[in-house]
PDB file of C-alpha atoms in Angstrom:
ATOM      1  CA  MET R   1     -62.812 -32.780   2.073  1.00 43.00           C
ATOM      2  CA  GLY R   2     -60.330 -32.416   5.021  1.00 50.00           C
ATOM      3  CA  LEU R   3     -58.312 -35.388   3.889  1.00 46.00           C
ATOM      4  CA  LEU R   4     -58.073 -33.779   0.401  1.00 44.00           C
ATOM      5  CA  LEU R   5     -56.863 -30.420   1.769  1.00 45.00           C
ATOM      6  CA  GLY R   6     -54.238 -32.281   3.775  1.00 48.00           C
ATOM      7  CA  LEU R   7     -52.850 -34.142   0.750  1.00 42.00           C
ATOM      8  CA  LEU R   8     -52.669 -30.847  -1.199  1.00 42.00           C
ATOM      9  CA  VAL R   9     -50.656 -29.246   1.604  1.00 41.00           C
ATOM     10  CA  LEU R  10     -48.302 -32.405   1.627  1.00 44.00           C
ATOM     11  CA  GLY R  11     -47.806 -32.158  -1.894  1.00 43.00           C
ATOM     12  CA  ASP R  12     -46.883 -28.539  -1.980  1.00 44.00           C
ATOM     13  CA  LEU R  13     -44.547 -29.334   0.874  1.00 39.00           C
ATOM     14  CA  THR R  14     -42.827 -32.153  -1.222  1.00 37.00           C
ATOM     15  CA  VAL R  15     -42.427 -29.487  -3.967  1.00 39.00           C
ATOM     16  CA  VAL R  16     -40.803 -26.976  -1.887  1.00 43.00           C
ATOM     17  CA  THR R  17     -38.437 -29.761  -0.203  1.00 44.00           C
ATOM     18  CA  TYR R  18     -37.476 -31.758  -3.267  1.00 51.00           C
ATOM     19  CA  GLY R  19     -38.226 -29.556  -6.074  1.00 73.00           C
ATOM     20  CA  HIS R  20     -36.096 -26.374  -5.297  1.00 84.00           C
ATOM     21  CA  PRO R  21     -32.441 -25.921  -5.131  1.00 91.00           C
ATOM     22  CA  ILE R  22     -30.988 -26.549  -1.540  1.00 93.00           C
ATOM     23  CA  LEU R  23     -28.018 -24.644  -0.256  1.00 95.00           C
ATOM     24  CA  GLU R  24     -25.307 -26.646   1.709  1.00 96.00           C
ATOM     25  CA  ALA R  25     -22.977 -24.838   4.110  1.00 97.00           C
ATOM     26  CA  PRO R  26     -21.181 -25.725   7.480  1.00 97.00           C
ATOM     27  CA  GLU R  27     -22.421 -23.922  10.457  1.00 96.00           C
ATOM     28  CA  SER R  28     -19.004 -22.656  11.390  1.00 96.00           C
ATOM     29  CA  VAL R  29     -15.517 -22.221   9.836  1.00 96.00           C
ATOM     30  CA  ARG R  30     -12.059 -21.537  11.507  1.00 93.00           C
ATOM     31  CA  GLY R  31      -9.411 -19.260   9.538  1.00 90.00           C
ATOM     32  CA  PRO R  32      -5.855 -18.566  10.700  1.00 86.00           C
ATOM     33  CA  TRP R  33      -5.166 -14.929  11.660  1.00 86.00           C
ATOM     34  CA  LYS R  34      -3.295 -13.236   8.820  1.00 83.00           C
ATOM     35  CA  GLY R  35      -4.188 -16.247   6.628  1.00 84.00           C
ATOM     36  CA  ASP R  36      -6.711 -17.268   4.088  1.00 90.00           C
ATOM     37  CA  VAL R  37     -10.060 -19.158   4.563  1.00 94.00           C
ATOM     38  CA  ASN R  38     -12.734 -20.597   2.344  1.00 97.00           C
ATOM     39  CA  ILE R  39     -16.271 -20.405   3.560  1.00 97.00           C
ATOM     40  CA  PRO R  40     -18.149 -23.178   1.522  1.00 97.00           C
ATOM     41  CA  CYS R  41     -21.514 -22.557   0.073  1.00 97.00           C
ATOM     42  CA  THR R  42     -22.842 -24.765  -2.654  1.00 97.00           C
ATOM     43  CA  TYR R  43     -26.003 -26.318  -4.356  1.00 96.00           C
ATOM     44  CA  GLY R  44     -27.115 -28.923  -6.799  1.00 94.00           C
ATOM     45  CA  PRO R  45     -28.034 -27.039 -10.155  1.00 92.00           C
ATOM     46  CA  LEU R  46     -31.755 -27.857 -11.378  1.00 92.00           C
ATOM     47  CA  GLN R  47     -32.659 -27.776 -15.042  1.00 90.00           C
ATOM     48  CA  ASP R  48     -35.851 -25.494 -14.354  1.00 91.00           C
ATOM     49  CA  TYR R  49     -33.906 -23.009 -12.049  1.00 95.00           C
ATOM     50  CA  THR R  50     -31.648 -20.271 -13.248  1.00 95.00           C
ATOM     51  CA  GLN R  51     -29.168 -18.506 -10.841  1.00 95.00           C
ATOM     52  CA  ILE R  52     -29.869 -14.690 -11.202  1.00 96.00           C
ATOM     53  CA  LEU R  53     -28.250 -13.433  -7.938  1.00 96.00           C
ATOM     54  CA  VAL R  54     -25.716 -14.062  -5.421  1.00 97.00           C
ATOM     55  CA  LYS R  55     -25.143 -12.341  -2.295  1.00 97.00           C
ATOM     56  CA  TRP R  56     -22.682 -12.492   0.658  1.00 97.00           C
ATOM     57  CA  LEU R  57     -23.701 -10.596   3.906  1.00 97.00           C
ATOM     58  CA  VAL R  58     -21.874 -10.157   7.044  1.00 96.00           C
ATOM     59  CA  GLN R  59     -23.383  -9.427  10.581  1.00 94.00           C
ATOM     60  CA  ARG R  60     -22.611  -5.813  11.716  1.00 89.00           C
ATOM     61  CA  GLY R  61     -24.417  -4.984  15.071  1.00 86.00           C
ATOM     62  CA  SER R  62     -28.102  -6.158  14.613  1.00 86.00           C
ATOM     63  CA  ASP R  63     -28.252  -5.749  10.956  1.00 89.00           C
ATOM     64  CA  PRO R  64     -26.751  -7.720   8.104  1.00 92.00           C
ATOM     65  CA  VAL R  65     -24.491  -5.893   5.567  1.00 95.00           C
ATOM     66  CA  THR R  66     -24.054  -6.759   1.965  1.00 96.00           C
ATOM     67  CA  ILE R  67     -20.320  -7.304   1.185  1.00 96.00           C
ATOM     68  CA  PHE R  68     -20.716  -9.125  -2.260  1.00 97.00           C
ATOM     69  CA  LEU R  69     -23.167  -9.017  -5.072  1.00 96.00           C
ATOM     70  CA  ARG R  70     -23.367 -10.885  -8.318  1.00 96.00           C
ATOM     71  CA  ASP R  71     -25.990 -10.193 -10.787  1.00 95.00           C
ATOM     72  CA  SER R  72     -26.325  -9.808 -14.637  1.00 93.00           C
ATOM     73  CA  SER R  73     -24.039  -7.005 -14.715  1.00 94.00           C
ATOM     74  CA  GLY R  74     -21.123  -8.921 -13.007  1.00 94.00           C
ATOM     75  CA  ASP R  75     -19.506  -8.999  -9.370  1.00 95.00           C
ATOM     76  CA  HIS R  76     -19.452  -6.121  -7.230  1.00 95.00           C
ATOM     77  CA  ILE R  77     -17.647  -5.764  -3.645  1.00 95.00           C
ATOM     78  CA  GLN R  78     -19.793  -3.489  -1.771  1.00 91.00           C
ATOM     79  CA  GLN R  79     -17.411  -2.628   1.157  1.00 91.00           C
ATOM     80  CA  ALA R  80     -13.959  -1.125   0.657  1.00 92.00           C
ATOM     81  CA  LYS R  81     -12.510  -3.079   3.583  1.00 92.00           C
ATOM     82  CA  TYR R  82     -12.868  -6.494   1.563  1.00 94.00           C
ATOM     83  CA  ARG R  83     -11.729  -5.140  -1.813  1.00 93.00           C
ATOM     84  CA  GLY R  84      -8.519  -6.943  -3.078  1.00 93.00           C
ATOM     85  CA  ARG R  85      -9.063  -9.912  -0.636  1.00 94.00           C
ATOM     86  CA  LEU R  86     -12.386 -11.193  -1.375  1.00 95.00           C
ATOM     87  CA  HIS R  87     -13.306 -13.628  -4.033  1.00 96.00           C
ATOM     88  CA  VAL R  88     -16.449 -15.857  -4.836  1.00 96.00           C
ATOM     89  CA  ASN R  89     -16.114 -18.741  -6.936  1.00 94.00           C
ATOM     90  CA  HIS R  90     -17.639 -18.740 -10.505  1.00 92.00           C
ATOM     91  CA  GLU R  91     -15.887 -21.470 -12.170  1.00 92.00           C
ATOM     92  CA  VAL R  92     -18.132 -24.396 -10.962  1.00 93.00           C
ATOM     93  CA  LEU R  93     -21.860 -23.929 -11.465  1.00 93.00           C
ATOM     94  CA  GLY R  94     -23.712 -24.583  -7.968  1.00 95.00           C
ATOM     95  CA  ASP R  95     -20.453 -23.313  -6.261  1.00 97.00           C
ATOM     96  CA  VAL R  96     -20.701 -19.716  -4.895  1.00 97.00           C
ATOM     97  CA  SER R  97     -18.183 -20.232  -2.004  1.00 97.00           C
ATOM     98  CA  LEU R  98     -16.508 -17.451  -0.350  1.00 97.00           C
ATOM     99  CA  GLN R  99     -12.597 -16.877  -0.333  1.00 97.00           C
ATOM    100  CA  LEU R 100     -11.447 -14.293   2.348  1.00 96.00           C
ATOM    101  CA  ASN R 101      -7.586 -13.437   2.280  1.00 93.00           C
ATOM    102  CA  ALA R 102      -5.484 -11.883   4.862  1.00 91.00           C
ATOM    103  CA  LEU R 103      -7.769 -12.389   7.782  1.00 92.00           C
ATOM    104  CA  GLU R 104      -7.956  -9.897  10.546  1.00 91.00           C
ATOM    105  CA  MET R 105      -9.442 -10.238  14.159  1.00 91.00           C
ATOM    106  CA  ASP R 106     -12.278  -8.254  13.269  1.00 93.00           C
ATOM    107  CA  ASP R 107     -13.398 -10.540  10.377  1.00 95.00           C
ATOM    108  CA  ARG R 108     -14.866 -12.710  12.936  1.00 95.00           C
ATOM    109  CA  SER R 109     -18.717 -12.715  12.552  1.00 96.00           C
ATOM    110  CA  HIS R 110     -21.707 -14.594  11.097  1.00 97.00           C
ATOM    111  CA  TYR R 111     -21.608 -14.754   7.232  1.00 97.00           C
ATOM    112  CA  THR R 112     -24.834 -15.335   5.087  1.00 97.00           C
ATOM    113  CA  CYS R 113     -24.741 -16.936   1.674  1.00 97.00           C
ATOM    114  CA  GLU R 114     -27.917 -16.042  -0.143  1.00 97.00           C
ATOM    115  CA  VAL R 115     -28.725 -17.340  -3.819  1.00 97.00           C
ATOM    116  CA  THR R 116     -31.696 -16.337  -5.833  1.00 96.00           C
ATOM    117  CA  TRP R 117     -33.084 -18.435  -8.759  1.00 96.00           C
ATOM    118  CA  GLN R 118     -35.647 -17.866 -11.381  1.00 95.00           C
ATOM    119  CA  THR R 119     -38.133 -20.548 -12.677  1.00 94.00           C
ATOM    120  CA  LEU R 120     -39.419 -20.918 -16.232  1.00 92.00           C
ATOM    121  CA  ASP R 121     -42.557 -19.380 -15.251  1.00 92.00           C
ATOM    122  CA  GLY R 122     -40.921 -16.138 -13.935  1.00 92.00           C
ATOM    123  CA  ASN R 123     -41.073 -16.833 -10.225  1.00 94.00           C
ATOM    124  CA  GLN R 124     -37.975 -16.244  -8.033  1.00 95.00           C
ATOM    125  CA  VAL R 125     -36.777 -18.703  -5.264  1.00 95.00           C
ATOM    126  CA  VAL R 126     -34.565 -17.286  -2.575  1.00 96.00           C
ATOM    127  CA  ARG R 127     -32.331 -19.555  -0.206  1.00 96.00           C
ATOM    128  CA  ASP R 128     -29.674 -18.763   2.312  1.00 96.00           C
ATOM    129  CA  LYS R 129     -27.335 -20.238   4.860  1.00 97.00           C
ATOM    130  CA  ILE R 130     -25.493 -18.489   8.010  1.00 97.00           C
ATOM    131  CA  ILE R 131     -22.073 -19.494   8.665  1.00 97.00           C
ATOM    132  CA  GLU R 132     -20.035 -18.521  11.770  1.00 97.00           C
ATOM    133  CA  LEU R 133     -16.310 -17.484  10.968  1.00 97.00           C
ATOM    134  CA  ARG R 134     -13.955 -18.081  13.723  1.00 95.00           C
ATOM    135  CA  VAL R 135     -10.252 -16.331  13.439  1.00 94.00           C
ATOM    136  CA  GLN R 136      -7.582 -18.136  15.356  1.00 90.00           C
ATOM    137  CA  LYS R 137      -4.379 -16.703  16.607  1.00 86.00           C
ATOM    138  CA  LEU R 138      -1.338 -18.601  15.647  1.00 84.00           C
ATOM    139  CA  SER R 139       1.696 -19.500  17.829  1.00 89.00           C
ATOM    140  CA  VAL R 140       5.016 -17.860  16.871  1.00 90.00           C
ATOM    141  CA  SER R 141       7.052 -19.821  14.246  1.00 92.00           C
ATOM    142  CA  LYS R 142      10.670 -20.373  14.306  1.00 95.00           C
ATOM    143  CA  PRO R 143      12.409 -17.096  13.692  1.00 96.00           C
ATOM    144  CA  THR R 144      14.798 -16.455  10.466  1.00 95.00           C
ATOM    145  CA  VAL R 145      17.764 -14.148  10.601  1.00 95.00           C
ATOM    146  CA  THR R 146      18.529 -12.005   7.508  1.00 93.00           C
ATOM    147  CA  THR R 147      20.717  -9.010   6.479  1.00 88.00           C
ATOM    148  CA  GLY R 148      20.006  -6.547   3.919  1.00 72.00           C
ATOM    149  CA  SER R 149      23.609  -6.059   2.915  1.00 71.00           C
ATOM    150  CA  GLY R 150      24.943  -7.418  -0.315  1.00 71.00           C
ATOM    151  CA  TYR R 151      27.993  -8.737   1.940  1.00 75.00           C
ATOM    152  CA  GLY R 152      25.770 -11.168   3.878  1.00 85.00           C
ATOM    153  CA  PHE R 153      27.180 -11.912   7.158  1.00 91.00           C
ATOM    154  CA  THR R 154      30.828 -11.112   6.294  1.00 91.00           C
ATOM    155  CA  VAL R 155      31.228  -7.241   6.155  1.00 91.00           C
ATOM    156  CA  PRO R 156      34.224  -4.671   6.225  1.00 91.00           C
ATOM    157  CA  GLN R 157      35.037  -2.823   9.147  1.00 91.00           C
ATOM    158  CA  GLY R 158      33.288   0.587   9.407  1.00 91.00           C
ATOM    159  CA  MET R 159      30.228  -0.401   7.690  1.00 90.00           C
ATOM    160  CA  ARG R 160      26.637   0.257   8.946  1.00 91.00           C
ATOM    161  CA  ILE R 161      24.607  -2.926   8.917  1.00 91.00           C
ATOM    162  CA  SER R 162      21.692  -4.566  10.769  1.00 92.00           C
ATOM    163  CA  LEU R 163      20.475  -8.158  11.456  1.00 94.00           C
ATOM    164  CA  GLN R 164      16.849  -8.761  11.077  1.00 94.00           C
ATOM    165  CA  CYS R 165      14.908 -11.291  13.168  1.00 96.00           C
ATOM    166  CA  GLU R 166      11.570 -12.274  11.689  1.00 94.00           C
ATOM    167  CA  ALA R 167       8.788 -14.589  12.832  1.00 93.00           C
ATOM    168  CA  ARG R 168       5.207 -15.300  11.967  1.00 86.00           C
ATOM    169  CA  GLY R 169       2.448 -15.409  14.545  1.00 82.00           C
ATOM    170  CA  SER R 170      -0.146 -13.523  16.430  1.00 78.00           C
ATOM    171  CA  PRO R 171       1.106  -9.967  17.492  1.00 76.00           C
ATOM    172  CA  PRO R 172       2.692  -8.631  19.587  1.00 83.00           C
ATOM    173  CA  ILE R 173       5.891 -10.763  19.114  1.00 90.00           C
ATOM    174  CA  LYS R 174       8.851  -9.985  21.627  1.00 95.00           C
ATOM    175  CA  TYR R 175      12.434 -10.319  20.006  1.00 97.00           C
ATOM    176  CA  VAL R 176      15.644 -10.629  21.860  1.00 97.00           C
ATOM    177  CA  TRP R 177      19.223 -10.813  20.445  1.00 96.00           C
ATOM    178  CA  TYR R 178      22.033 -12.664  22.086  1.00 96.00           C
ATOM    179  CA  LYS R 179      25.541 -13.162  21.245  1.00 95.00           C
ATOM    180  CA  LYS R 180      27.014 -16.784  21.932  1.00 92.00           C
ATOM    181  CA  GLN R 181      30.038 -17.174  24.337  1.00 88.00           C
ATOM    182  CA  THR R 182      32.689 -19.665  24.447  1.00 80.00           C
ATOM    183  CA  ASN R 183      33.614 -22.153  27.274  1.00 79.00           C
ATOM    184  CA  ASN R 184      29.751 -22.512  28.113  1.00 78.00           C
ATOM    185  CA  GLN R 185      29.605 -19.192  29.453  1.00 84.00           C
ATOM    186  CA  GLU R 186      26.151 -17.446  29.776  1.00 88.00           C
ATOM    187  CA  HIS R 187      24.904 -15.817  26.409  1.00 91.00           C
ATOM    188  CA  ILE R 188      24.904 -12.112  26.348  1.00 93.00           C
ATOM    189  CA  ARG R 189      21.724  -9.957  25.689  1.00 94.00           C
ATOM    190  CA  VAL R 190      22.648  -7.614  23.194  1.00 94.00           C
ATOM    191  CA  ALA R 191      19.337  -6.174  21.943  1.00 94.00           C
ATOM    192  CA  ASN R 192      15.290  -6.372  22.751  1.00 94.00           C
ATOM    193  CA  LEU R 193      14.276  -5.336  19.224  1.00 93.00           C
ATOM    194  CA  SER R 194      13.739  -7.408  15.967  1.00 94.00           C
ATOM    195  CA  THR R 195      16.734  -5.354  14.552  1.00 93.00           C
ATOM    196  CA  LEU R 196      20.165  -5.671  15.817  1.00 94.00           C
ATOM    197  CA  LEU R 197      22.053  -2.618  14.392  1.00 93.00           C
ATOM    198  CA  PHE R 198      25.890  -2.183  14.182  1.00 92.00           C
ATOM    199  CA  LYS R 199      26.733   1.575  13.451  1.00 88.00           C
ATOM    200  CA  PRO R 200      29.480   0.980  12.311  1.00 91.00           C
ATOM    201  CA  ALA R 201      30.631  -2.440  12.559  1.00 92.00           C
ATOM    202  CA  VAL R 202      33.990  -3.208  14.146  1.00 93.00           C
ATOM    203  CA  MET R 203      36.213  -6.187  14.361  1.00 92.00           C
ATOM    204  CA  ALA R 204      35.185  -6.786  18.100  1.00 93.00           C
ATOM    205  CA  ASP R 205      31.446  -7.394  16.935  1.00 93.00           C
ATOM    206  CA  SER R 206      32.533 -10.615  15.111  1.00 94.00           C
ATOM    207  CA  GLY R 207      30.950 -13.778  16.848  1.00 94.00           C
ATOM    208  CA  TYR R 208      28.146 -16.106  16.771  1.00 95.00           C
ATOM    209  CA  TYR R 209      24.648 -14.474  17.150  1.00 96.00           C
ATOM    210  CA  PHE R 210      20.792 -15.904  17.521  1.00 96.00           C
ATOM    211  CA  CYS R 211      17.664 -14.443  18.202  1.00 97.00           C
ATOM    212  CA  THR R 212      14.458 -15.568  19.967  1.00 97.00           C
ATOM    213  CA  ALA R 213      10.597 -14.711  19.490  1.00 96.00           C
ATOM    214  CA  LYS R 214       7.822 -14.983  21.884  1.00 94.00           C
ATOM    215  CA  GLY R 215       4.322 -14.400  21.085  1.00 87.00           C
ATOM    216  CA  ARG R 216       0.938 -14.318  23.113  1.00 80.00           C
ATOM    217  CA  VAL R 217       0.341 -18.006  22.037  1.00 82.00           C
ATOM    218  CA  GLY R 218       2.824 -20.857  22.020  1.00 86.00           C
ATOM    219  CA  SER R 219       6.239 -21.119  23.600  1.00 92.00           C
ATOM    220  CA  GLU R 220       9.565 -19.120  22.959  1.00 95.00           C
ATOM    221  CA  GLN R 221      11.133 -20.058  19.566  1.00 96.00           C
ATOM    222  CA  HIS R 222      14.853 -19.753  18.827  1.00 96.00           C
ATOM    223  CA  SER R 223      16.690 -19.044  15.393  1.00 96.00           C
ATOM    224  CA  ASP R 224      19.646 -20.844  13.911  1.00 96.00           C
ATOM    225  CA  ILE R 225      23.059 -19.480  14.983  1.00 94.00           C
ATOM    226  CA  VAL R 226      24.738 -17.248  12.404  1.00 95.00           C
ATOM    227  CA  LYS R 227      28.357 -16.376  12.277  1.00 94.00           C
ATOM    228  CA  PHE R 228      28.905 -12.646  11.869  1.00 94.00           C
ATOM    229  CA  VAL R 229      32.345 -11.678  10.610  1.00 94.00           C
ATOM    230  CA  VAL R 230      33.894  -8.115  10.499  1.00 93.00           C
ATOM    231  CA  LYS R 231      36.976  -7.999   8.418  1.00 92.00           C
ATOM    232  CA  ASP R 232      39.807  -5.332   8.410  1.00 86.00           C
ATOM    233  CA  SER R 233      39.056  -2.927   5.563  1.00 76.00           C
ATOM    234  CA  SER R 234      42.684  -2.834   4.743  1.00 71.00           C
ATOM    235  CA  THR R 235      42.567  -6.417   3.445  1.00 60.00           C
ATOM    236  CA  SER R 236      40.831  -7.917   0.405  1.00 47.00           C
ATOM    237  CA  LEU R 237      37.201  -8.824   1.199  1.00 45.00           C
ATOM    238  CA  GLU R 238      35.705 -11.791  -0.294  1.00 49.00           C
ATOM    239  CA  THR R 239      31.816 -11.607  -0.539  1.00 47.00           C
ATOM    240  CA  LYS R 240      30.538 -14.330   1.215  1.00 45.00           C
ATOM    241  CA  THR R 241      27.208 -15.237   2.833  1.00 45.00           C
ATOM    242  CA  GLU R 242      27.140 -17.545   5.928  1.00 46.00           C
ATOM    243  CA  ALA R 243      23.984 -19.580   5.973  1.00 43.00           C
ATOM    244  CA  PRO R 244      21.984 -19.138   9.305  1.00 44.00           C
ATOM    245  CA  THR R 245      23.304 -22.607  10.417  1.00 45.00           C
ATOM    246  CA  THR R 246      26.609 -23.698  12.222  1.00 41.00           C
ATOM    247  CA  THR R 247      27.663 -26.244   9.306  1.00 37.00           C
ATOM    248  CA  GLN R 248      26.794 -24.606   5.971  1.00 39.00           C
ATOM    249  CA  SER R 249      27.683 -21.467   4.000  1.00 36.00           C
ATOM    250  CA  HIS R 250      27.133 -20.422   0.565  1.00 39.00           C
ATOM    251  CA  SER R 251      29.116 -18.086  -1.661  1.00 37.00           C
ATOM    252  CA  GLU R 252      27.506 -14.983  -3.221  1.00 40.00           C
ATOM    253  CA  GLY R 253      30.378 -14.047  -5.553  1.00 41.00           C
ATOM    254  CA  LYS R 254      29.909 -14.030  -9.215  1.00 47.00           C
ATOM    255  CA  GLY R 255      32.586 -14.424 -11.872  1.00 60.00           C
ATOM    256  CA  LEU R 256      33.204 -12.084 -14.686  1.00 69.00           C
ATOM    257  CA  PRO R 257      30.954 -12.327 -17.962  1.00 77.00           C
ATOM    258  CA  ILE R 258      32.450 -14.212 -20.715  1.00 84.00           C
ATOM    259  CA  PHE R 259      32.527 -11.237 -23.103  1.00 77.00           C
ATOM    260  CA  VAL R 260      34.501  -9.157 -20.683  1.00 80.00           C
ATOM    261  CA  ILE R 261      36.953 -12.179 -20.359  1.00 86.00           C
ATOM    262  CA  ILE R 262      37.143 -12.473 -24.229  1.00 88.00           C
ATOM    263  CA  LEU R 263      37.594  -8.592 -24.442  1.00 85.00           C
ATOM    264  CA  ILE R 264      40.656  -8.613 -22.009  1.00 89.00           C
ATOM    265  CA  ILE R 265      42.435 -11.503 -23.697  1.00 90.00           C
ATOM    266  CA  SER R 266      42.192  -9.661 -27.092  1.00 87.00           C
ATOM    267  CA  LEU R 267      43.430  -6.439 -25.635  1.00 88.00           C
ATOM    268  CA  CYS R 268      46.279  -8.457 -24.035  1.00 88.00           C
ATOM    269  CA  CYS R 269      47.227 -10.002 -27.463  1.00 88.00           C
ATOM    270  CA  MET R 270      47.041  -6.741 -29.348  1.00 88.00           C
ATOM    271  CA  MET R 271      49.575  -5.163 -26.869  1.00 89.00           C
ATOM    272  CA  VAL R 272      51.833  -8.153 -27.129  1.00 88.00           C
ATOM    273  CA  PHE R 273      51.874  -7.918 -30.895  1.00 86.00           C
ATOM    274  CA  THR R 274      52.402  -4.183 -30.610  1.00 89.00           C
ATOM    275  CA  MET R 275      55.360  -4.418 -28.417  1.00 88.00           C
ATOM    276  CA  ALA R 276      56.983  -7.081 -30.687  1.00 86.00           C
ATOM    277  CA  TYR R 277      56.412  -5.101 -33.756  1.00 86.00           C
ATOM    278  CA  ILE R 278      58.038  -1.969 -32.104  1.00 88.00           C
ATOM    279  CA  MET R 279      60.967  -4.060 -30.874  1.00 85.00           C
ATOM    280  CA  LEU R 280      61.605  -5.528 -34.361  1.00 83.00           C
ATOM    281  CA  CYS R 281      61.355  -2.021 -36.049  1.00 82.00           C
ATOM    282  CA  ARG R 282      64.004  -0.711 -33.701  1.00 78.00           C
ATOM    283  CA  LYS R 283      66.304  -3.465 -34.086  1.00 74.00           C
ATOM    284  CA  THR R 284      66.313  -3.217 -37.737  1.00 72.00           C
ATOM    285  CA  SER R 285      66.776   0.456 -37.711  1.00 66.00           C
ATOM    286  CA  GLN R 286      69.949  -0.205 -35.603  1.00 61.00           C
ATOM    287  CA  GLN R 287      71.144  -2.696 -38.120  1.00 59.00           C
ATOM    288  CA  GLU R 288      70.843  -0.178 -40.916  1.00 55.00           C
ATOM    289  CA  HIS R 289      72.665   2.470 -38.965  1.00 51.00           C
ATOM    290  CA  VAL R 290      75.555   0.130 -38.258  1.00 47.00           C
ATOM    291  CA  TYR R 291      75.782  -0.812 -42.002  1.00 49.00           C
ATOM    292  CA  GLU R 292      75.980   2.959 -43.013  1.00 50.00           C
ATOM    293  CA  VAL R 293      78.675   3.498 -40.401  1.00 45.00           C
ATOM    294  CA  ALA R 294      80.783   0.539 -41.676  1.00 47.00           C
ATOM    295  CA  SER R 295      80.463   1.640 -45.284  1.00 50.00           C
ATOM    296  CA  TYR R 296      81.394   5.252 -44.505  1.00 49.00           C
ATOM    297  CA  ARG R 297      84.646   3.727 -42.848  1.00 50.00           C
ATOM    298  CA  VAL R 298      85.421   1.474 -45.773  1.00 42.00           C
ATOM    299  CA  HIS R 299      85.089   4.408 -48.178  1.00 49.00           C
ATOM    300  CA  ALA R 300      87.145   6.653 -45.985  1.00 45.00           C
ATOM    301  CA  ARG R 301      89.877   3.988 -45.835  1.00 53.00           C
ATOM    302  CA  GLU R 302      89.892   3.414 -49.548  1.00 52.00           C
ATOM    303  CA  ALA R 303      90.069   7.450 -50.018  1.00 46.00           C
ATOM    304  CA  SER R 304      93.054   7.422 -47.675  1.00 51.00           C
ATOM    305  CA  ASN R 305      94.697   4.566 -49.604  1.00 52.00           C
ATOM    306  CA  SER R 306      94.279   6.298 -52.725  1.00 49.00           C
ATOM    307  CA  GLY R 307      95.897   9.465 -51.545  1.00 48.00           C
ATOM    308  CA  GLU R 308      98.988   7.877 -50.224  1.00 46.00           C
ATOM    309  CA  THR R 309      99.402   6.119 -53.672  1.00 41.00           C
ATOM    310  CA  MET R 310      99.269   9.597 -55.306  1.00 43.00           C
ATOM    311  CA  LYS R 311     101.735  10.895 -53.044  1.00 43.00           C
ATOM    312  CA  ALA R 312     104.166   8.151 -53.788  1.00 34.00           C
ATOM    313  CA  ASP R 313     103.713   8.611 -57.361  1.00 46.00           C
ATOM    314  CA  ILE R 314     104.430  12.195 -57.154  1.00 36.00           C
ATOM    315  CA  PHE R 315     107.421  11.442 -54.953  1.00 38.00           C
ATOM    316  CA  THR R 316     108.846   8.922 -57.516  1.00 39.00           C
ATOM    317  CA  SER R 317     108.394  11.251 -60.383  1.00 43.00           C
ATOM    318  CA  GLY R 318     110.140  13.914 -58.632  1.00 43.00           C
ATOM    319  CA  CYS R 319     113.261  11.767 -57.923  1.00 37.00           C
ATOM    320  CA  SER R 320     113.347  10.571 -61.425  1.00 43.00           C
ATOM    321  CA  SER R 321     113.474  14.139 -62.700  1.00 42.00           C
ATOM    322  CA  GLU R 322     116.353  15.105 -60.559  1.00 43.00           C
ATOM    323  CA  GLU R 323     118.305  12.119 -61.439  1.00 42.00           C
ATOM    324  CA  SER R 324     117.882  13.053 -65.177  1.00 42.00           C
ATOM    325  CA  ASP R 325     118.973  16.765 -64.537  1.00 46.00           C
ATOM    326  CA  SER R 326     122.169  15.628 -62.703  1.00 39.00           C
ATOM    327  CA  GLN R 327     122.969  13.097 -65.507  1.00 41.00           C
ATOM    328  CA  THR R 328     122.638  15.998 -68.100  1.00 38.00           C
ATOM    329  CA  LEU R 329     125.108  18.135 -66.078  1.00 32.00           C
TER     330      LEU R 329
END
């Protein structure tokens, strides 16, 4: 009898071990501070078991708190702190891993993955796994130098402008700005903030600048050297951007649109044709005026000649009558 009871208990244990779904998850996971982390939680789907509930819980004090719930009505994020940065996989059956974005240091805790299945006879089976999440602080990355001005690193004199030094890493991050000196002289420290402000920029501010960044973790990092140029506002300023290196530069200027160029050419052609037409009209008018004056002079000369002829005829006729009268006498 005892042997039979032992065999029955062993059979039940075998069903429990091999007949039910088994969750698989690591004991601990590391994630970067301010970065993203995936906490794996998977199981092998079984034909007679239907997933009906998924929970993710986090240990807060002595009691676990539900932060995610998936049921027949959909997904529900239970804590406002995790909204917008928590996601649980649903694309692959058997994969209920947790994706957590923008990690904060207080996200370090023990997370519980809990799945509930329902069998064909209506019974429910619950399994869970506890995973420890560790958040790592990162060392400071190489800082980059930028400027919010459309002029880039070449600006007109009198302009208010700032240079920004930015690095990624665990806070707090300390920034220092330096102005490079020639002839192997020691660099001049010009600011202890991430922003180097010129208000306003003068021509004496022109030079080579770089910044350093130092965090609690890792060594001090140096940015590339940038050439900052302040030009006299009375001269024409070309819009250029010096890349944050000592050997490369890129232009930011843009040419005129093609339709503007076509419009300008059309207006110029119209002006040329208009001026030519006006000059032609004026020349024709002057020629007609000269012709009229010449015609008037010719007519006047003919009239003068005809008058003299008439006078000569009168004089001749007068002389003839006087001679005839003398001959009569």
